[in-house]
Coordinates of C-alpha atoms in Angstrom, one line a residue:
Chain A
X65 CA -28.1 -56.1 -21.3
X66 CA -25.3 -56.4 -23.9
X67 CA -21.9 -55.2 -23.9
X68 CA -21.7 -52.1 -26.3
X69 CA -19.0 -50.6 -27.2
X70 CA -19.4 -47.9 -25.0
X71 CA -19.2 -49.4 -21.8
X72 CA -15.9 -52.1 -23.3
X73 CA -14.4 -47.9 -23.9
X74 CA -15.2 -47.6 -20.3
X75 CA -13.6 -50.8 -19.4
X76 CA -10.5 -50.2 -21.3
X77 CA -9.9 -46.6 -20.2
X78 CA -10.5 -47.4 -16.4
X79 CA -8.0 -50.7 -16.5
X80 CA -5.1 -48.6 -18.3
X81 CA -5.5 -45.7 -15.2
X82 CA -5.9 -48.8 -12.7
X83 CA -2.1 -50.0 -14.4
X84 CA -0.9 -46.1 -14.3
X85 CA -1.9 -45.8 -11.2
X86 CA -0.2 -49.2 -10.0
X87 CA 3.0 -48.3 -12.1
X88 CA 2.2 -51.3 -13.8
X89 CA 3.7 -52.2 -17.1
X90 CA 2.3 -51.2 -20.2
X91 CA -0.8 -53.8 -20.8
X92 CA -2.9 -54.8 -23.5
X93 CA -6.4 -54.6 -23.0
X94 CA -9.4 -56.6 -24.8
X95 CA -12.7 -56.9 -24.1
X96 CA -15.6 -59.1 -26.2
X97 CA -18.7 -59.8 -26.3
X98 CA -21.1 -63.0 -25.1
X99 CA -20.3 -64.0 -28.0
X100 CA -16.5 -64.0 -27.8
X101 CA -16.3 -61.7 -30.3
X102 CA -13.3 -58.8 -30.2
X103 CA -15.4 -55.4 -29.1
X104 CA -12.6 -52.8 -28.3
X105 CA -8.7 -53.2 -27.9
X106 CA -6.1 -50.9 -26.5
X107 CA -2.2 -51.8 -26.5
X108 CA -0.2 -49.8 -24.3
X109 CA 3.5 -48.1 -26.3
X110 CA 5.7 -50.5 -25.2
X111 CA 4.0 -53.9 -25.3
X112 CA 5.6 -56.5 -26.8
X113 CA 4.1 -57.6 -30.2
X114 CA 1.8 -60.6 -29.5
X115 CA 0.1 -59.3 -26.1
X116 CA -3.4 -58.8 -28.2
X117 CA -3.2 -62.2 -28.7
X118 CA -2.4 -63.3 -25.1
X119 CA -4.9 -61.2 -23.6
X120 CA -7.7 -62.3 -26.1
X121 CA -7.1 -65.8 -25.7
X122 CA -7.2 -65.4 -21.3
X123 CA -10.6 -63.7 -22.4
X124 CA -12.2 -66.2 -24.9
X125 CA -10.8 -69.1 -22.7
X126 CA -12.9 -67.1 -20.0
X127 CA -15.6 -67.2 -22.2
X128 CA -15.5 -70.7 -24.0
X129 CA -15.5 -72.3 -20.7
X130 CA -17.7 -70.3 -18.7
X131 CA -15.2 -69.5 -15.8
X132 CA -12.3 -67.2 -15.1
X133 CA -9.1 -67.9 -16.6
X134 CA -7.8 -68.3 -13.0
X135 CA -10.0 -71.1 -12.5
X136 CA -8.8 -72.4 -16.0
X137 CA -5.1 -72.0 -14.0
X138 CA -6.1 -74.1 -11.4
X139 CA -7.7 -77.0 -14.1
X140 CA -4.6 -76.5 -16.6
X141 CA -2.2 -77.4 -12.8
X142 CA -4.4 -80.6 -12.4
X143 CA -5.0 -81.8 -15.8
X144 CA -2.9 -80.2 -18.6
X145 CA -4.2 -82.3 -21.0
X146 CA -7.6 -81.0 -20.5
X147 CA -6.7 -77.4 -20.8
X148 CA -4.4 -78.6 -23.9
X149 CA -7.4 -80.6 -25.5
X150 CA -9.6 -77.7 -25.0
X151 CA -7.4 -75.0 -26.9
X152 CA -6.8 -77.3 -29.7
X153 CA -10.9 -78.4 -29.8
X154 CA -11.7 -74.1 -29.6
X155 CA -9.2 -73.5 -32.4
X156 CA -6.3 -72.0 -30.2
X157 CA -7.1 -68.9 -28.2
X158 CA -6.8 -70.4 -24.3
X159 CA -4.5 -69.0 -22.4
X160 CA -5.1 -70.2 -18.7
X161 CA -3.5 -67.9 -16.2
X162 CA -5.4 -65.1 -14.5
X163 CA -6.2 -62.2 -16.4
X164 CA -8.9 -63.4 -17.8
X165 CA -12.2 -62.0 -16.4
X166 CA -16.2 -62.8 -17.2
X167 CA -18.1 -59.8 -17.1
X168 CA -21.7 -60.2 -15.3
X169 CA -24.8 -57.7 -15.0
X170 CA -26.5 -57.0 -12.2
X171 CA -28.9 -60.5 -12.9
X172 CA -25.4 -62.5 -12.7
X173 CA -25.9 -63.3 -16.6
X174 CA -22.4 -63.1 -18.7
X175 CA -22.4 -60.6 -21.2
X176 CA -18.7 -60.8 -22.1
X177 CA -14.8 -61.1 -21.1
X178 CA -12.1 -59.0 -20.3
X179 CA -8.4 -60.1 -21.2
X180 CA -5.2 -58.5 -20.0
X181 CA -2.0 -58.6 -20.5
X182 CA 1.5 -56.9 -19.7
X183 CA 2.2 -57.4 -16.2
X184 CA 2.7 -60.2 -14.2
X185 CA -0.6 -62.2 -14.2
X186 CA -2.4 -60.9 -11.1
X187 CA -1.6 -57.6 -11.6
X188 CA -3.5 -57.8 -15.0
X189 CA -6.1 -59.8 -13.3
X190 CA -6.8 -56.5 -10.9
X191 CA -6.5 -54.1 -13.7
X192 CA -8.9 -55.9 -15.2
X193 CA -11.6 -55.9 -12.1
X194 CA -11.0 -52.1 -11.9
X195 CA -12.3 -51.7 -15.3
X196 CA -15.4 -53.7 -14.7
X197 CA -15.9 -52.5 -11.5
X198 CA -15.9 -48.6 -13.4
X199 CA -18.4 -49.7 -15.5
X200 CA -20.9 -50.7 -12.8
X201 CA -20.2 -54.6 -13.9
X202 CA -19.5 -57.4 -12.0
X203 CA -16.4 -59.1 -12.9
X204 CA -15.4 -62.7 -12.2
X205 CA -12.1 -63.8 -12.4
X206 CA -12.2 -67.1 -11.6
Chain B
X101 CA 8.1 -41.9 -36.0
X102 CA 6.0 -45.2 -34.8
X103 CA 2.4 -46.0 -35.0
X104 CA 1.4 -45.4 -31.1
X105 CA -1.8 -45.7 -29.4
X106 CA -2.4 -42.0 -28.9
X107 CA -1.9 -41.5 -32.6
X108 CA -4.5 -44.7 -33.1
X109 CA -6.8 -43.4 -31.1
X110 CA -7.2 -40.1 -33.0
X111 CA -7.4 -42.5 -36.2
X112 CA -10.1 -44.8 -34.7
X113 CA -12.2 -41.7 -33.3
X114 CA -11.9 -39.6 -36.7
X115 CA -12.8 -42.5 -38.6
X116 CA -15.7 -42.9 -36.4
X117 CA -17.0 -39.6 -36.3
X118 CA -16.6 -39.4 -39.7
X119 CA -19.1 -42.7 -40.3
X120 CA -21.5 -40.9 -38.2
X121 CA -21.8 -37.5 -40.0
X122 CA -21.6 -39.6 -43.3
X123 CA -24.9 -41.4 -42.1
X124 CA -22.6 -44.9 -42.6
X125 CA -23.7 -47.7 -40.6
X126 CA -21.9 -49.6 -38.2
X127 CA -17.8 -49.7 -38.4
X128 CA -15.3 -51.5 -37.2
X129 CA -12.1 -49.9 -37.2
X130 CA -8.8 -52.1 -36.3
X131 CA -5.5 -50.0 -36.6
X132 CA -2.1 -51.9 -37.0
X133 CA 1.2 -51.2 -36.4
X134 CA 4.1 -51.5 -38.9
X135 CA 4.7 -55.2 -37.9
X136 CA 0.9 -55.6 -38.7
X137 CA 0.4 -55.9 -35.0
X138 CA -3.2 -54.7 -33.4
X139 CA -3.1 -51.5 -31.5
X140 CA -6.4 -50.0 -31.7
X141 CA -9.8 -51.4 -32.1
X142 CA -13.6 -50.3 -31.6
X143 CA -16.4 -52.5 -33.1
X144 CA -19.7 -50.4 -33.3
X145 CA -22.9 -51.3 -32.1
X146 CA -24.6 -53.3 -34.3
X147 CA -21.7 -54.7 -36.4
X148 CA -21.8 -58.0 -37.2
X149 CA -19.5 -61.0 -35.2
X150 CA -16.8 -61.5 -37.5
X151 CA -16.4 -57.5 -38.5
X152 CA -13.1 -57.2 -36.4
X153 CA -11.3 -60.2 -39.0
X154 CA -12.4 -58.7 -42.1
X155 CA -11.3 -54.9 -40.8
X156 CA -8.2 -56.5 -39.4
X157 CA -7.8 -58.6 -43.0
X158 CA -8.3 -55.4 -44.8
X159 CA -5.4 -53.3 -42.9
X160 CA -3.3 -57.1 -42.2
X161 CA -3.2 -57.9 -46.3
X162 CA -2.4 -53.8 -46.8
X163 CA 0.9 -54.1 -45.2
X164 CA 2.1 -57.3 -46.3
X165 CA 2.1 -56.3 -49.9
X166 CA 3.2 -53.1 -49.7
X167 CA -0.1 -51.4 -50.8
X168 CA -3.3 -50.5 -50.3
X169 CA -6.0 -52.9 -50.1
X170 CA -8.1 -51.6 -53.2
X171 CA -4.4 -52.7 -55.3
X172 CA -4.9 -56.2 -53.5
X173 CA -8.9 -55.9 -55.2
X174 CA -7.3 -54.9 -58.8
X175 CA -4.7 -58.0 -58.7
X176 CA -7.6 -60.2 -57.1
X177 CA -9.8 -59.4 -60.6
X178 CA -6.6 -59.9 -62.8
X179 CA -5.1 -62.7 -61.1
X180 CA -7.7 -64.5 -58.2
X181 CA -5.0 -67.2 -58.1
X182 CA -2.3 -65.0 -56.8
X183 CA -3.9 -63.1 -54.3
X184 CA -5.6 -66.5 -53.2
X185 CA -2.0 -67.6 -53.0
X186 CA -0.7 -65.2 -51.2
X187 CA -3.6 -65.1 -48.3
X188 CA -3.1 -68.7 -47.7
X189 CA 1.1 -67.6 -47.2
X190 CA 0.3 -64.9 -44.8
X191 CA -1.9 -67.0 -42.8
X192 CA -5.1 -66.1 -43.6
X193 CA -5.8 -62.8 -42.9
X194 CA -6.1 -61.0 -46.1
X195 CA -8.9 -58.8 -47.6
X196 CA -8.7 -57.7 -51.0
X197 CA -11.7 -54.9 -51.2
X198 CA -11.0 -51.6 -50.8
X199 CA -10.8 -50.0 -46.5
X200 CA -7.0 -51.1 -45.8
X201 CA -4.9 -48.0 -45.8
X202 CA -1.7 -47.9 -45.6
X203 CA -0.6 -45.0 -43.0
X204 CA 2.3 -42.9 -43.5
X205 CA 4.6 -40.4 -42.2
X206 CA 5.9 -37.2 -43.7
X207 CA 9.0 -38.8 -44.7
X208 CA 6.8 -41.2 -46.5
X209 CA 7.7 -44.3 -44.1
X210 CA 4.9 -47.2 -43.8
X211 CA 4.2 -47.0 -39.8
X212 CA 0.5 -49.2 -39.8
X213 CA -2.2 -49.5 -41.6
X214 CA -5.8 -48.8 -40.6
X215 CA -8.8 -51.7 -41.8
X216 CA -12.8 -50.7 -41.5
X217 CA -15.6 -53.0 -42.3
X218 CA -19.0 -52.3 -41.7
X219 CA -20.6 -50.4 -44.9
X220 CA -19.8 -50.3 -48.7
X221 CA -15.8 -51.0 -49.7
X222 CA -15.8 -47.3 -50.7
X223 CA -17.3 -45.8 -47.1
X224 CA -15.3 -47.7 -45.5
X225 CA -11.9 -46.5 -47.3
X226 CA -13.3 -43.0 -46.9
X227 CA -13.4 -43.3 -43.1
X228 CA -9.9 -44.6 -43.5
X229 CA -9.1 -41.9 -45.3
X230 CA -10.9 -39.1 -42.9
X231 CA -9.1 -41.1 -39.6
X232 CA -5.3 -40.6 -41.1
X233 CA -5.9 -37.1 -42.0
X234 CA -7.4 -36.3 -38.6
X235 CA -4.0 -37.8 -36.9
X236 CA -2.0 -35.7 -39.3
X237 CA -0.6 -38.5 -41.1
X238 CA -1.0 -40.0 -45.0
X239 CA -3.1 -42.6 -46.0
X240 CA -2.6 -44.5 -49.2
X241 CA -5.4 -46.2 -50.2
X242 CA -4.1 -48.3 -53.6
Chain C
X164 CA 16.7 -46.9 -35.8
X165 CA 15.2 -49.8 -37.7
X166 CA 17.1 -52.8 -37.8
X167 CA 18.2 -53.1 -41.4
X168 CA 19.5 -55.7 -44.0
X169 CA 23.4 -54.7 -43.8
X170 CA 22.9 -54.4 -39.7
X171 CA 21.2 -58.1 -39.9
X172 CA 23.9 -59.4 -42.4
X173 CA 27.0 -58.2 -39.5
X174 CA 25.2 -59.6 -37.3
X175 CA 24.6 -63.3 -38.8
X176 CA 28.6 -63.4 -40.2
X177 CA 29.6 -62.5 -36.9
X178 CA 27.8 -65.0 -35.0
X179 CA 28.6 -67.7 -37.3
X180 CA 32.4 -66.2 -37.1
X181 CA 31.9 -66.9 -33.4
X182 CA 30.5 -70.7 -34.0
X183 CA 33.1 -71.1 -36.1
X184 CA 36.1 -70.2 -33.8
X185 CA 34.4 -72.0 -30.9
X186 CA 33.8 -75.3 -32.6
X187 CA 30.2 -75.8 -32.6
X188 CA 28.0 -77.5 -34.9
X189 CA 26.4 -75.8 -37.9
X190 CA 24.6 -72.8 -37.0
X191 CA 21.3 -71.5 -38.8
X192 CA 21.1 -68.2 -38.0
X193 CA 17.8 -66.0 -38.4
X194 CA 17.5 -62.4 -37.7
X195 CA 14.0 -60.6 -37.8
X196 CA 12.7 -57.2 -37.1
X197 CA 10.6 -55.8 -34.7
X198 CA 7.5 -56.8 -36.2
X199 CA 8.5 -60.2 -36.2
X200 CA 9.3 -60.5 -40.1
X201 CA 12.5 -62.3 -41.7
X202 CA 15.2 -60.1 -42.9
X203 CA 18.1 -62.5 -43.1
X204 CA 18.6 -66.3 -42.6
X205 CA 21.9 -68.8 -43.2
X206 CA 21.9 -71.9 -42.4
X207 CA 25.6 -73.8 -42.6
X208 CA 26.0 -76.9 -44.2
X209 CA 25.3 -79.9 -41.6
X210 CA 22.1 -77.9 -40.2
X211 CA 19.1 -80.1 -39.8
X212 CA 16.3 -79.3 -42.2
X213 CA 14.1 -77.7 -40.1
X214 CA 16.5 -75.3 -38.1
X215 CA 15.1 -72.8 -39.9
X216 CA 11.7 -73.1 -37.8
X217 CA 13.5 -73.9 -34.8
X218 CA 15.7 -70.7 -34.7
X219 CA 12.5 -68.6 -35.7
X220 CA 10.7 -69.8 -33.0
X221 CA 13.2 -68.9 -30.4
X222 CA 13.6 -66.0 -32.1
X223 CA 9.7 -64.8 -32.7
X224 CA 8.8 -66.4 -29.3
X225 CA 11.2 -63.7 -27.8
X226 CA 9.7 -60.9 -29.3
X227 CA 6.1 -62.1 -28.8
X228 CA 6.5 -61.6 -25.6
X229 CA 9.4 -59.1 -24.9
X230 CA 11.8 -61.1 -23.5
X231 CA 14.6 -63.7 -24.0
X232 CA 13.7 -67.0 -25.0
X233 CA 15.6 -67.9 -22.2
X234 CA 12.9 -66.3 -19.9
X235 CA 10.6 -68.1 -21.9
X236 CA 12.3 -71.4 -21.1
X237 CA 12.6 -70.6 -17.1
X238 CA 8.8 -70.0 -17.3
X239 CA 8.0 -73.1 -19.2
X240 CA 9.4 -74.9 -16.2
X241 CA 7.4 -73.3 -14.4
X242 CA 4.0 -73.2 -16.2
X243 CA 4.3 -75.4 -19.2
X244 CA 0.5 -75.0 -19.9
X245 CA 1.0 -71.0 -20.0
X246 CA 3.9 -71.3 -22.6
X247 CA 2.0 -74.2 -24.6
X248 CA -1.1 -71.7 -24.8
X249 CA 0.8 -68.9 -25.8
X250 CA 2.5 -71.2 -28.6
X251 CA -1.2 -71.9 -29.4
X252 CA -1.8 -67.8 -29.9
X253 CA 1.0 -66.6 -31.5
X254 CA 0.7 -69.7 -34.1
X255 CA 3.1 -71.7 -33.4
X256 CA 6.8 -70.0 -34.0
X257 CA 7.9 -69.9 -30.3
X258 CA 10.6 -72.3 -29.4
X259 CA 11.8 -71.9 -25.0
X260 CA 15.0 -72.2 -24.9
X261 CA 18.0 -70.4 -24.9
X262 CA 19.2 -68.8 -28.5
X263 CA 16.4 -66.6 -29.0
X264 CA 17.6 -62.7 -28.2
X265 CA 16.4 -59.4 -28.2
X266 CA 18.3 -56.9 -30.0
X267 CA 18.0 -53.0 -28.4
X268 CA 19.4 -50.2 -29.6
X269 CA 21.4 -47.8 -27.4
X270 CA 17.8 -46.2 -26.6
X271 CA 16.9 -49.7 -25.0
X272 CA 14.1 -49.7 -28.2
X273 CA 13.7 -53.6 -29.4
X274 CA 14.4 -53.1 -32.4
X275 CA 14.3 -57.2 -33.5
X276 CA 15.4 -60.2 -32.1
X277 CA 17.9 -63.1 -33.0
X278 CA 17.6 -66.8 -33.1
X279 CA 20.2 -69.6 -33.1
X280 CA 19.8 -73.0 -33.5
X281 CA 22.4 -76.0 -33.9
X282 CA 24.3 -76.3 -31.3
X283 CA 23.5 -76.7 -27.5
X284 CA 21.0 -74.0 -26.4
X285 CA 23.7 -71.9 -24.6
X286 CA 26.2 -72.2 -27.3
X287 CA 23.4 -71.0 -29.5
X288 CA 22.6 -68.1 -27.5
X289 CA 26.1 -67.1 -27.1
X290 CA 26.5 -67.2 -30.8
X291 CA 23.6 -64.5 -30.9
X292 CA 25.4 -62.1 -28.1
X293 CA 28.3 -62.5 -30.3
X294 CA 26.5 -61.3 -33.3
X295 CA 24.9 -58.6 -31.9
X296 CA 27.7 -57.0 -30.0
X297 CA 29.7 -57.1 -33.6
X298 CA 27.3 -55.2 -34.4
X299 CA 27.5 -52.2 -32.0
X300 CA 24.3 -53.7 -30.6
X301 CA 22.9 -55.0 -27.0
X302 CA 21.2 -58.2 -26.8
X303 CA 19.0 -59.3 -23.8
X304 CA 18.8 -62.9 -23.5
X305 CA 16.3 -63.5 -20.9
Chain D
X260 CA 26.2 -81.9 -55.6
X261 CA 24.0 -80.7 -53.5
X262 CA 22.9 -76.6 -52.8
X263 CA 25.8 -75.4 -50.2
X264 CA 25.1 -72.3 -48.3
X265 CA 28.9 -70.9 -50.4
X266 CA 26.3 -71.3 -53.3
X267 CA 23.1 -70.1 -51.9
X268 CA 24.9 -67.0 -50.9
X269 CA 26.3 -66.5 -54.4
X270 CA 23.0 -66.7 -55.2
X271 CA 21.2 -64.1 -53.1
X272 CA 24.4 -61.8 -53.8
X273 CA 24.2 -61.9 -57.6
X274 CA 19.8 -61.7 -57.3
X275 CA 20.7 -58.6 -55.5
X276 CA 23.2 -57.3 -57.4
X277 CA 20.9 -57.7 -60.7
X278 CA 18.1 -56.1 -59.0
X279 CA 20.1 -52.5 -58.2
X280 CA 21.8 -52.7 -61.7
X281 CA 18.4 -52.8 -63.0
X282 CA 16.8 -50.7 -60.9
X283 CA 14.2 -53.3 -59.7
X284 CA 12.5 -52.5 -56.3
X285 CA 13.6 -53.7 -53.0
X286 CA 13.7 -57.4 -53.3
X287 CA 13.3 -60.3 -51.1
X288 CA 15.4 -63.5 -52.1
X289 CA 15.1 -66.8 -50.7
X290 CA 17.4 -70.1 -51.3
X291 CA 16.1 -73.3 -50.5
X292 CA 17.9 -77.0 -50.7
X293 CA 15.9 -80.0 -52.8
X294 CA 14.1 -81.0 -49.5
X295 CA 12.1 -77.4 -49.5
X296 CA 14.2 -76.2 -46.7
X297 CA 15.2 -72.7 -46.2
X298 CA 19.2 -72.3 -46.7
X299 CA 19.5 -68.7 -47.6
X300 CA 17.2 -65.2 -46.9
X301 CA 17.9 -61.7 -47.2
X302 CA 15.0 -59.4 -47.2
X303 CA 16.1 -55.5 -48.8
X304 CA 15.5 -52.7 -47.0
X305 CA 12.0 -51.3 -48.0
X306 CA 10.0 -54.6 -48.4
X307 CA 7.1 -54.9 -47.1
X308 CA 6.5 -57.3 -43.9
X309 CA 5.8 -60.5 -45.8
X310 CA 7.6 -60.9 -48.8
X311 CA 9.7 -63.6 -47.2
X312 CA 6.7 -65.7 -46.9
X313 CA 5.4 -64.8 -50.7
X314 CA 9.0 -65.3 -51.8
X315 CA 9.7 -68.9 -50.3
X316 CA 5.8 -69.5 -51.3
X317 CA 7.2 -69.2 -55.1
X318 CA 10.4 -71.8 -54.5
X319 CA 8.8 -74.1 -52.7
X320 CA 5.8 -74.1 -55.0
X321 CA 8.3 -74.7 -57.8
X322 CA 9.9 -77.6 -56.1
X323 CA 6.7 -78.9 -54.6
X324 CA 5.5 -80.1 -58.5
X325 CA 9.1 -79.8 -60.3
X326 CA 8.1 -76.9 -62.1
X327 CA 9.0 -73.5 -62.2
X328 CA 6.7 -70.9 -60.9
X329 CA 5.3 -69.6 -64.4
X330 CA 4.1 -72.9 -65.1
X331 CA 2.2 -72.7 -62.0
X332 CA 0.6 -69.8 -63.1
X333 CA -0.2 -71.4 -66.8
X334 CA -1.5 -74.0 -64.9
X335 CA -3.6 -72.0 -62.2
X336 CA -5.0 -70.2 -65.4
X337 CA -6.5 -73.5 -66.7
X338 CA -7.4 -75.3 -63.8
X339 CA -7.6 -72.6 -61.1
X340 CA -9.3 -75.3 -58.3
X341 CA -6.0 -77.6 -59.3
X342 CA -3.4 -74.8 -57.9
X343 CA -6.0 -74.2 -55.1
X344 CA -6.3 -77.3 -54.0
X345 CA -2.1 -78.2 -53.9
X346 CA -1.6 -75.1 -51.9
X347 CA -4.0 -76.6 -49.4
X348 CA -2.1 -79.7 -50.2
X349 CA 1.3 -78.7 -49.4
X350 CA 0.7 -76.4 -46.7
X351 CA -0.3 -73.5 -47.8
X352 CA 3.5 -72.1 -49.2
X353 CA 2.5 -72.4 -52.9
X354 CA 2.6 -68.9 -55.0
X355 CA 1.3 -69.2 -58.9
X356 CA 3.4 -66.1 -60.8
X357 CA 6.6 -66.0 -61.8
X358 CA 9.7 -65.8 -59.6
X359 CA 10.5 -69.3 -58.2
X360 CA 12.8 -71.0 -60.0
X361 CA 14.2 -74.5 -60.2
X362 CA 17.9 -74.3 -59.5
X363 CA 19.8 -77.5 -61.3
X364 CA 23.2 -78.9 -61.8
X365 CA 25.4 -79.7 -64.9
X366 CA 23.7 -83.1 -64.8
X367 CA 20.4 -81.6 -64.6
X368 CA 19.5 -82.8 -61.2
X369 CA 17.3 -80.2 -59.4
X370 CA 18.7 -79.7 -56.2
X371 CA 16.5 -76.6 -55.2
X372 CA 14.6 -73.3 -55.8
X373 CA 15.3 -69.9 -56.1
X374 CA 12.3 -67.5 -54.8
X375 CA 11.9 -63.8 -55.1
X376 CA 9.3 -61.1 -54.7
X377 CA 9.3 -57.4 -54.4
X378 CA 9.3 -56.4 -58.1
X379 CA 6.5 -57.2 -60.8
X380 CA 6.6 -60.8 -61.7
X381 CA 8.3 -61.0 -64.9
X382 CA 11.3 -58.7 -62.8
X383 CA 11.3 -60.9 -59.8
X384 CA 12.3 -64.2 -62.4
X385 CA 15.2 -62.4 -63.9
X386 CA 16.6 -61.5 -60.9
X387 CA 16.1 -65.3 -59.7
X388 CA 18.3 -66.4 -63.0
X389 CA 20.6 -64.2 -62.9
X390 CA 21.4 -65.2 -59.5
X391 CA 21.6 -69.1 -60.5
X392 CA 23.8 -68.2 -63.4
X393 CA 26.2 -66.4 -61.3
X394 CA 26.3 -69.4 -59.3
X395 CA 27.7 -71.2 -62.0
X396 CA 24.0 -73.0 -62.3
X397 CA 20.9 -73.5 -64.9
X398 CA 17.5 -72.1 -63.8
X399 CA 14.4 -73.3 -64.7
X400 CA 11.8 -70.5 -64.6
X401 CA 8.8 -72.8 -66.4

C-alpha cells in the first residue's frame, strides 16, 4: 500500500491530540512518502519558525537511511562524522534525534516517515507512534 | 491578526474542495505564514514528487516581493534576468507563474501567502482564490 | 505588535550605547523580526568583516528554534550532532552561543530576536538585554 | 578613506529621507564597505520579507564587477547567460536593475555600494544617490 494523503491526515490529527492530551508543547508535524516526499504538514500556533524543517529532516533522515532517527542518535553518539558526512552527501535534511519514525504496513514494507517536533525529543517520538498507531500502521522509531 | 493553523486549515480544505467540484486534478496546497514559514500542507493523491517545492515556490516568491505570484510571471516575461536574480537571493524557492496569493486581513496587512500546484497556473490561482475567501480573508493574486 | 524599524533602531543605539560605556570591542548589531528577516543592522568601525553573519546566526538560530542562543549553546555541548543538523536545516544562519536574544512583548508574543557579535559572547548578549530593555522590551536569552 | 559606519548611516538617513520626500514606497537600504561586507541596514516599515537580500544583491553585484547596477542590467540584456553565470559565480547575491550604486571618494577610489529596493527601479537608484551625496560622496549608478 502507499501512503495517501488520507491516512498522513489521520496521522497528523491523531499525533496533535496525542501532544494535547500529554500537555505537550505545540509540535510540528510532517509526514512523507517512500519517497521522502512532503505529503501533509501541520504546525502547531506557537512553534517556533524553523520546526517544519527540523521535523522533516528527523523524517527524511528516517527515510534516507532506512532506520529511525533514534537509531540515527545512537550512530551520530558513535561516529559524528558519519551522521555529518551523510547530511551533507543527502543535501542537508538529517536531523538525528528521536522523532523521527518509519512508517510500516502490515507486510513490514516502509511506505513513509513521520517527523516531529516541538517538545523534548521523546515526547515527539511518542506523539509520533500514536499517530501511526491511529492509522492502523506500524511505526518504527528506531 | 496572524496566519494560524485553524485559519490554514480552512484555506487548505476550501481550496481543496474547490479543485474537486472544478473537476481539477491533483493539488498541492502549502500555506505560509507572514515570515514565509510552512504552516499548512496537503499533497493530493496522485501529485507528482516535487509538487510541495513548486506550491511552496509559488506562495515563498509571493511574499518576498510584495506581490502576487502572477506579478513575479509579468516581470519574469519583461525582465527573465531580474526575477532569475532575485530567486537565486532568496534562496531558491521562487515560482513566477501564477497560484501564489498573497493573504490578507481586513486592515489590508500581509499575514501568509497560500501556493497550489497541481493543474493549469490559472486553476491553481483560482483554488487560491476560493481557499482565502472560504477563511474570510483577501487574497491578492498580482 | 510587530516589531518595527523605529523599535529596531532604539534598540541597536542603545545596545551599542551600552558597548560603548562598558568598553567592549566594536559591536555589529542585527535586529530581525519574527519571521526571521533583517530590519536593521550596524556594524562599528573595528568589526570583523563577517560579523554581520555571525550576529545573524545567533540571532536567526534563536528564533528558529524559540529559544536563546544561549540554550542553543548549552545544547550543543550536549549534542553537537543535533545542533550541526539543525544548522544543516535551517541553512546555515545559526551561530550557539550567547548574543543571540529573543525579543517578547509584554504579551510574552516573540515578536523578533537580537544578535550581537564582537565582543566576548556574554558581553555580547548583555549588549542585546541592554537594547531591548531601552526599548520597553523583554529579552529571553536562553 | 574608507566607508565608516558615521558615513553609512548618513547614508541610509538621507536614502530615507529622499524616499518620504518623494513619496517613494517603503524602502530597504543597505551600506556595504569595499570588501562586500554589510556596514549599514534599515528595512522600512511595510517591505516585504526579503528586500534586504534583493537590496544587498544590488550593492554587492555593483561591487562584485566595479560597476553600477544599471550596467548590470545593459549587460544582462546582451549577454543574459554572462549575468547568470557571475551570480552563480559570486554566490548567488548579484541583482541586474538599477539601485546599487558604487559609492567613491574625492579621489575616485570606490570604497563601497549603496543598495536599495522597495520602489520601481529607476526610484530605488535616486534614492541610493541622494543618500551618497548627502554623504558628502559621488555615486556611480552605471
Amino acid at each position: 500500500m502507499s501512503l495517501t494523503l488520507d491516512v498522513a491526515r489521520t496521522i497528523v490529527a491523531a499525533a496533535r491530540a496525542h501532544g494535547r492530551e500529554a500537555g505537550l508543547k505545540p509540535l510540528t508535524v510532517v509526514v512523507i512518502d517512500a519517497g521522502g516526499h512532503v505529503v501533509a504538514v501541520e504546525r502547531e500556533d506557537g512553534s517556533s519558525i524553523k520546526r517544519f524543517e527540523v521535523a522533516f529532516g528527523k523524517a527524511h533522515g528516517a527515510l534516507s537511511l532506512g532506520m529511525g532517527s533514534r537509531a540515527l542518535m545512537a550512530r551520530a553518539e558513535q561516529q559524528p562524522y558519519f551522521v555529518a558526512a551523510v547530511t551533507h552527501a543527502v543535501g542537508g535534511a538529517l536531523v538525528p534525534v528521536p522523532g523521527g519514525v518509519l512508517v510500516k504496513d502490515d507486510a513490514g514494507t516502509v511506505i513513509g516517515a513521520v517527523g516531529i517536533s516541538g517538545d523534548i525529543s521523546d515526547n515527539d517520538e511518542a506523539a509520533a507512534l500514536a499517530g501511526i498507531e491511529a492509522a492502523g500502521l506500524v511505526g518504527q522509531p528506531d
